[in-house]
């Protein structure tokens, strides 16, 4: 294109991609094997490597995170009502909808923006069968409290851990909490397989059942034990995932540096706040959300968002609009704004700043300088 733009475009995210020539041998191997899907050698190897890397016992790979969520709900035969958060990506609630389950939205806590455990019990009815919390931005939910509540009321817990790849709490994987935990390997996530996902479970029998479910319910050539779906990961995705693992540590280390630059650069700007790192947690630095206080900053979140955009800096208003305010869900009783004051407030204040492994430090400084420049101070 002859069009010349003086400003370099800074996007909120860019997928991590290894050098293409390193992927060619994997493709050659697939062509040689002629094994394209159905638990092929790369699929088997990736399950093994990921279990080791993440520190989990059993993992089952999926075509994407949404199908993994849908299958997880099927595995536990969840019906009726499920308690969840409105402050998430739409797939969390959609996975319930696709299973004919009614989402019951519970408000979030203001510190880490995860479901507020103290508000869960009052939302439980005789129809409640499970809780589906989300580790939003990779910050762990209050897993201990949620477990207590689930035990007391005999509810299952499925964590939407789409943001929590590699996150640890007190040295152990956050993915080991709940009956099941679900990952996404979408292009925009910290670890991607183009598209992909996984379910983490605690025992071999459950893994076997999940593996059956993701392949139409087949256990062998002629035995179909359940009305399963086709949600399995293919060999190209799995091979790519193996290659990506080589770059993961460097990717997260780079994101940590970017996070620290934002934390240092933004800490003294009036009206801008961000989530603090948690000492007991190994973070994955997948997102850098900030909250804009209009009065203190001198500009609203939306004004800042569009100002940045006019400078070719593309931030994202994750998670706005709230799931509970979308046409599909807004008529539910639990979607009432009075039921979800914190989530509604945060959804009006939040912006996720650009963060990805190939984002260079000058661009990070530029984002900080503009946010400083636009402020009242
Ligand atoms: C990305 C994401 C999903 C969906 O994962 P896909 O792999 O894109 O289907 C689900 N929940 C949350 C919170 C997500 O961010």
JSON list of C-alpha atoms in Angstrom, two decimals, residues 129-217:
[
{"chain": "A", "resi": 129, "resn": "UNK", "atom": "CA", "xyz": [-26.56, -27.16, 40.87]},
{"chain": "A", "resi": 130, "resn": "UNK", "atom": "CA", "xyz": [-23.20, -25.47, 40.39]},
{"chain": "A", "resi": 131, "resn": "UNK", "atom": "CA", "xyz": [-21.01, -22.38, 40.61]},
{"chain": "A", "resi": 132, "resn": "UNK", "atom": "CA", "xyz": [-19.04, -21.20, 37.58]},
{"chain": "A", "resi": 133, "resn": "UNK", "atom": "CA", "xyz": [-16.55, -18.56, 38.74]},
{"chain": "A", "resi": 134, "resn": "UNK", "atom": "CA", "xyz": [-13.94, -16.94, 36.48]},
{"chain": "A", "resi": 135, "resn": "UNK", "atom": "CA", "xyz": [-10.35, -16.08, 37.48]},
{"chain": "A", "resi": 136, "resn": "UNK", "atom": "CA", "xyz": [-10.71, -12.72, 35.77]},
{"chain": "A", "resi": 137, "resn": "UNK", "atom": "CA", "xyz": [-7.47, -11.34, 34.26]},
{"chain": "A", "resi": 138, "resn": "UNK", "atom": "CA", "xyz": [-5.74, -14.38, 35.77]},
{"chain": "A", "resi": 139, "resn": "UNK", "atom": "CA", "xyz": [-6.20, -13.25, 39.39]},
{"chain": "A", "resi": 140, "resn": "UNK", "atom": "CA", "xyz": [-7.36, -16.23, 41.47]},
{"chain": "A", "resi": 141, "resn": "UNK", "atom": "CA", "xyz": [-10.88, -16.25, 42.89]},
{"chain": "A", "resi": 142, "resn": "UNK", "atom": "CA", "xyz": [-11.28, -16.88, 46.61]},
{"chain": "A", "resi": 143, "resn": "UNK", "atom": "CA", "xyz": [-11.07, -20.63, 45.95]},
{"chain": "A", "resi": 144, "resn": "UNK", "atom": "CA", "xyz": [-11.16, -21.64, 49.62]},
{"chain": "A", "resi": 145, "resn": "UNK", "atom": "CA", "xyz": [-14.36, -19.78, 50.39]},
{"chain": "A", "resi": 146, "resn": "UNK", "atom": "CA", "xyz": [-16.01, -20.96, 47.16]},
{"chain": "A", "resi": 147, "resn": "UNK", "atom": "CA", "xyz": [-15.11, -24.57, 48.00]},
{"chain": "A", "resi": 148, "resn": "UNK", "atom": "CA", "xyz": [-16.65, -24.21, 51.49]},
{"chain": "A", "resi": 149, "resn": "UNK", "atom": "CA", "xyz": [-19.89, -22.85, 50.07]},
{"chain": "A", "resi": 150, "resn": "UNK", "atom": "CA", "xyz": [-20.04, -25.53, 47.39]},
{"chain": "A", "resi": 151, "resn": "UNK", "atom": "CA", "xyz": [-19.49, -28.28, 49.94]},
{"chain": "A", "resi": 152, "resn": "UNK", "atom": "CA", "xyz": [-22.07, -26.91, 52.33]},
{"chain": "A", "resi": 153, "resn": "UNK", "atom": "CA", "xyz": [-24.74, -26.72, 49.61]},
{"chain": "A", "resi": 154, "resn": "UNK", "atom": "CA", "xyz": [-23.64, -29.77, 47.64]},
{"chain": "A", "resi": 155, "resn": "UNK", "atom": "CA", "xyz": [-22.84, -27.79, 44.48]},
{"chain": "A", "resi": 156, "resn": "UNK", "atom": "CA", "xyz": [-20.31, -28.54, 41.76]},
{"chain": "A", "resi": 157, "resn": "UNK", "atom": "CA", "xyz": [-17.67, -25.94, 40.87]},
{"chain": "A", "resi": 158, "resn": "UNK", "atom": "CA", "xyz": [-16.42, -25.39, 37.32]},
{"chain": "A", "resi": 159, "resn": "UNK", "atom": "CA", "xyz": [-13.79, -22.69, 37.01]},
{"chain": "A", "resi": 160, "resn": "UNK", "atom": "CA", "xyz": [-13.59, -20.73, 33.79]},
{"chain": "A", "resi": 161, "resn": "UNK", "atom": "CA", "xyz": [-9.79, -20.44, 33.88]},
{"chain": "A", "resi": 162, "resn": "UNK", "atom": "CA", "xyz": [-9.46, -19.02, 30.37]},
{"chain": "A", "resi": 163, "resn": "UNK", "atom": "CA", "xyz": [-7.22, -16.21, 31.71]},
{"chain": "A", "resi": 164, "resn": "UNK", "atom": "CA", "xyz": [-5.31, -18.32, 34.22]},
{"chain": "A", "resi": 165, "resn": "UNK", "atom": "CA", "xyz": [-2.86, -20.38, 32.14]},
{"chain": "A", "resi": 166, "resn": "UNK", "atom": "CA", "xyz": [0.22, -21.00, 34.30]},
{"chain": "A", "resi": 167, "resn": "UNK", "atom": "CA", "xyz": [-1.12, -19.08, 37.31]},
{"chain": "A", "resi": 168, "resn": "UNK", "atom": "CA", "xyz": [-0.13, -20.50, 40.69]},
{"chain": "A", "resi": 169, "resn": "UNK", "atom": "CA", "xyz": [-1.42, -19.96, 44.20]},
{"chain": "A", "resi": 170, "resn": "UNK", "atom": "CA", "xyz": [1.02, -20.76, 47.03]},
{"chain": "A", "resi": 171, "resn": "UNK", "atom": "CA", "xyz": [3.17, -22.61, 44.50]},
{"chain": "A", "resi": 172, "resn": "UNK", "atom": "CA", "xyz": [0.42, -24.93, 43.22]},
{"chain": "A", "resi": 173, "resn": "UNK", "atom": "CA", "xyz": [-1.56, -24.62, 39.99]},
{"chain": "A", "resi": 174, "resn": "UNK", "atom": "CA", "xyz": [-4.79, -22.63, 40.30]},
{"chain": "A", "resi": 175, "resn": "UNK", "atom": "CA", "xyz": [-6.23, -25.11, 37.80]},
{"chain": "A", "resi": 176, "resn": "UNK", "atom": "CA", "xyz": [-6.38, -27.81, 40.48]},
{"chain": "A", "resi": 177, "resn": "UNK", "atom": "CA", "xyz": [-9.31, -26.12, 42.22]},
{"chain": "A", "resi": 178, "resn": "UNK", "atom": "CA", "xyz": [-12.94, -26.93, 41.53]},
{"chain": "A", "resi": 179, "resn": "UNK", "atom": "CA", "xyz": [-14.41, -30.14, 40.16]},
{"chain": "A", "resi": 180, "resn": "UNK", "atom": "CA", "xyz": [-13.25, -29.08, 36.71]},
{"chain": "A", "resi": 181, "resn": "UNK", "atom": "CA", "xyz": [-11.23, -26.17, 35.39]},
{"chain": "A", "resi": 182, "resn": "UNK", "atom": "CA", "xyz": [-11.34, -24.94, 31.80]},
{"chain": "A", "resi": 183, "resn": "UNK", "atom": "CA", "xyz": [-8.63, -23.23, 29.72]},
{"chain": "A", "resi": 184, "resn": "UNK", "atom": "CA", "xyz": [-8.70, -21.37, 26.42]},
{"chain": "A", "resi": 185, "resn": "UNK", "atom": "CA", "xyz": [-5.81, -21.32, 23.95]},
{"chain": "A", "resi": 186, "resn": "UNK", "atom": "CA", "xyz": [-7.39, -18.72, 21.67]},
{"chain": "A", "resi": 187, "resn": "UNK", "atom": "CA", "xyz": [-5.08, -16.50, 19.62]},
{"chain": "A", "resi": 188, "resn": "UNK", "atom": "CA", "xyz": [-5.51, -13.62, 22.10]},
{"chain": "A", "resi": 189, "resn": "UNK", "atom": "CA", "xyz": [-4.56, -15.63, 25.17]},
{"chain": "A", "resi": 190, "resn": "UNK", "atom": "CA", "xyz": [-1.13, -15.90, 26.84]},
{"chain": "A", "resi": 191, "resn": "UNK", "atom": "CA", "xyz": [-0.66, -19.36, 25.36]},
{"chain": "A", "resi": 192, "resn": "UNK", "atom": "CA", "xyz": [-2.30, -20.02, 22.01]},
{"chain": "A", "resi": 193, "resn": "UNK", "atom": "CA", "xyz": [-2.73, -22.97, 19.64]},
{"chain": "A", "resi": 194, "resn": "UNK", "atom": "CA", "xyz": [-4.45, -20.67, 17.06]},
{"chain": "A", "resi": 195, "resn": "UNK", "atom": "CA", "xyz": [-7.67, -21.83, 18.74]},
{"chain": "A", "resi": 196, "resn": "UNK", "atom": "CA", "xyz": [-7.84, -24.41, 21.47]},
{"chain": "A", "resi": 197, "resn": "UNK", "atom": "CA", "xyz": [-8.87, -25.24, 24.99]},
{"chain": "A", "resi": 198, "resn": "UNK", "atom": "CA", "xyz": [-8.70, -27.85, 27.72]},
{"chain": "A", "resi": 199, "resn": "UNK", "atom": "CA", "xyz": [-10.46, -29.35, 30.72]},
{"chain": "A", "resi": 200, "resn": "UNK", "atom": "CA", "xyz": [-8.43, -30.16, 33.82]},
{"chain": "A", "resi": 201, "resn": "UNK", "atom": "CA", "xyz": [-9.79, -32.89, 36.10]},
{"chain": "A", "resi": 202, "resn": "UNK", "atom": "CA", "xyz": [-8.63, -34.89, 39.11]},
{"chain": "A", "resi": 203, "resn": "UNK", "atom": "CA", "xyz": [-8.97, -38.56, 38.16]},
{"chain": "A", "resi": 204, "resn": "UNK", "atom": "CA", "xyz": [-8.42, -40.89, 35.26]},
{"chain": "A", "resi": 205, "resn": "UNK", "atom": "CA", "xyz": [-12.00, -42.09, 35.01]},
{"chain": "A", "resi": 206, "resn": "UNK", "atom": "CA", "xyz": [-13.28, -38.52, 34.60]},
{"chain": "A", "resi": 207, "resn": "UNK", "atom": "CA", "xyz": [-10.63, -37.81, 31.97]},
{"chain": "A", "resi": 208, "resn": "UNK", "atom": "CA", "xyz": [-11.72, -40.93, 30.08]},
{"chain": "A", "resi": 209, "resn": "UNK", "atom": "CA", "xyz": [-15.36, -39.81, 30.16]},
{"chain": "A", "resi": 210, "resn": "UNK", "atom": "CA", "xyz": [-14.43, -36.29, 28.99]},
{"chain": "A", "resi": 211, "resn": "UNK", "atom": "CA", "xyz": [-12.34, -37.80, 26.18]},
{"chain": "A", "resi": 212, "resn": "UNK", "atom": "CA", "xyz": [-15.37, -39.85, 25.12]},
{"chain": "A", "resi": 213, "resn": "UNK", "atom": "CA", "xyz": [-17.67, -36.85, 25.26]},
{"chain": "A", "resi": 214, "resn": "UNK", "atom": "CA", "xyz": [-15.44, -34.72, 23.04]},
{"chain": "A", "resi": 215, "resn": "UNK", "atom": "CA", "xyz": [-15.52, -37.45, 20.38]},
{"chain": "A", "resi": 216, "resn": "UNK", "atom": "CA", "xyz": [-19.26, -38.15, 19.96]},
{"chain": "A", "resi": 217, "resn": "UNK", "atom": "CA", "xyz": [-19.29, -40.49, 22.98]}
]
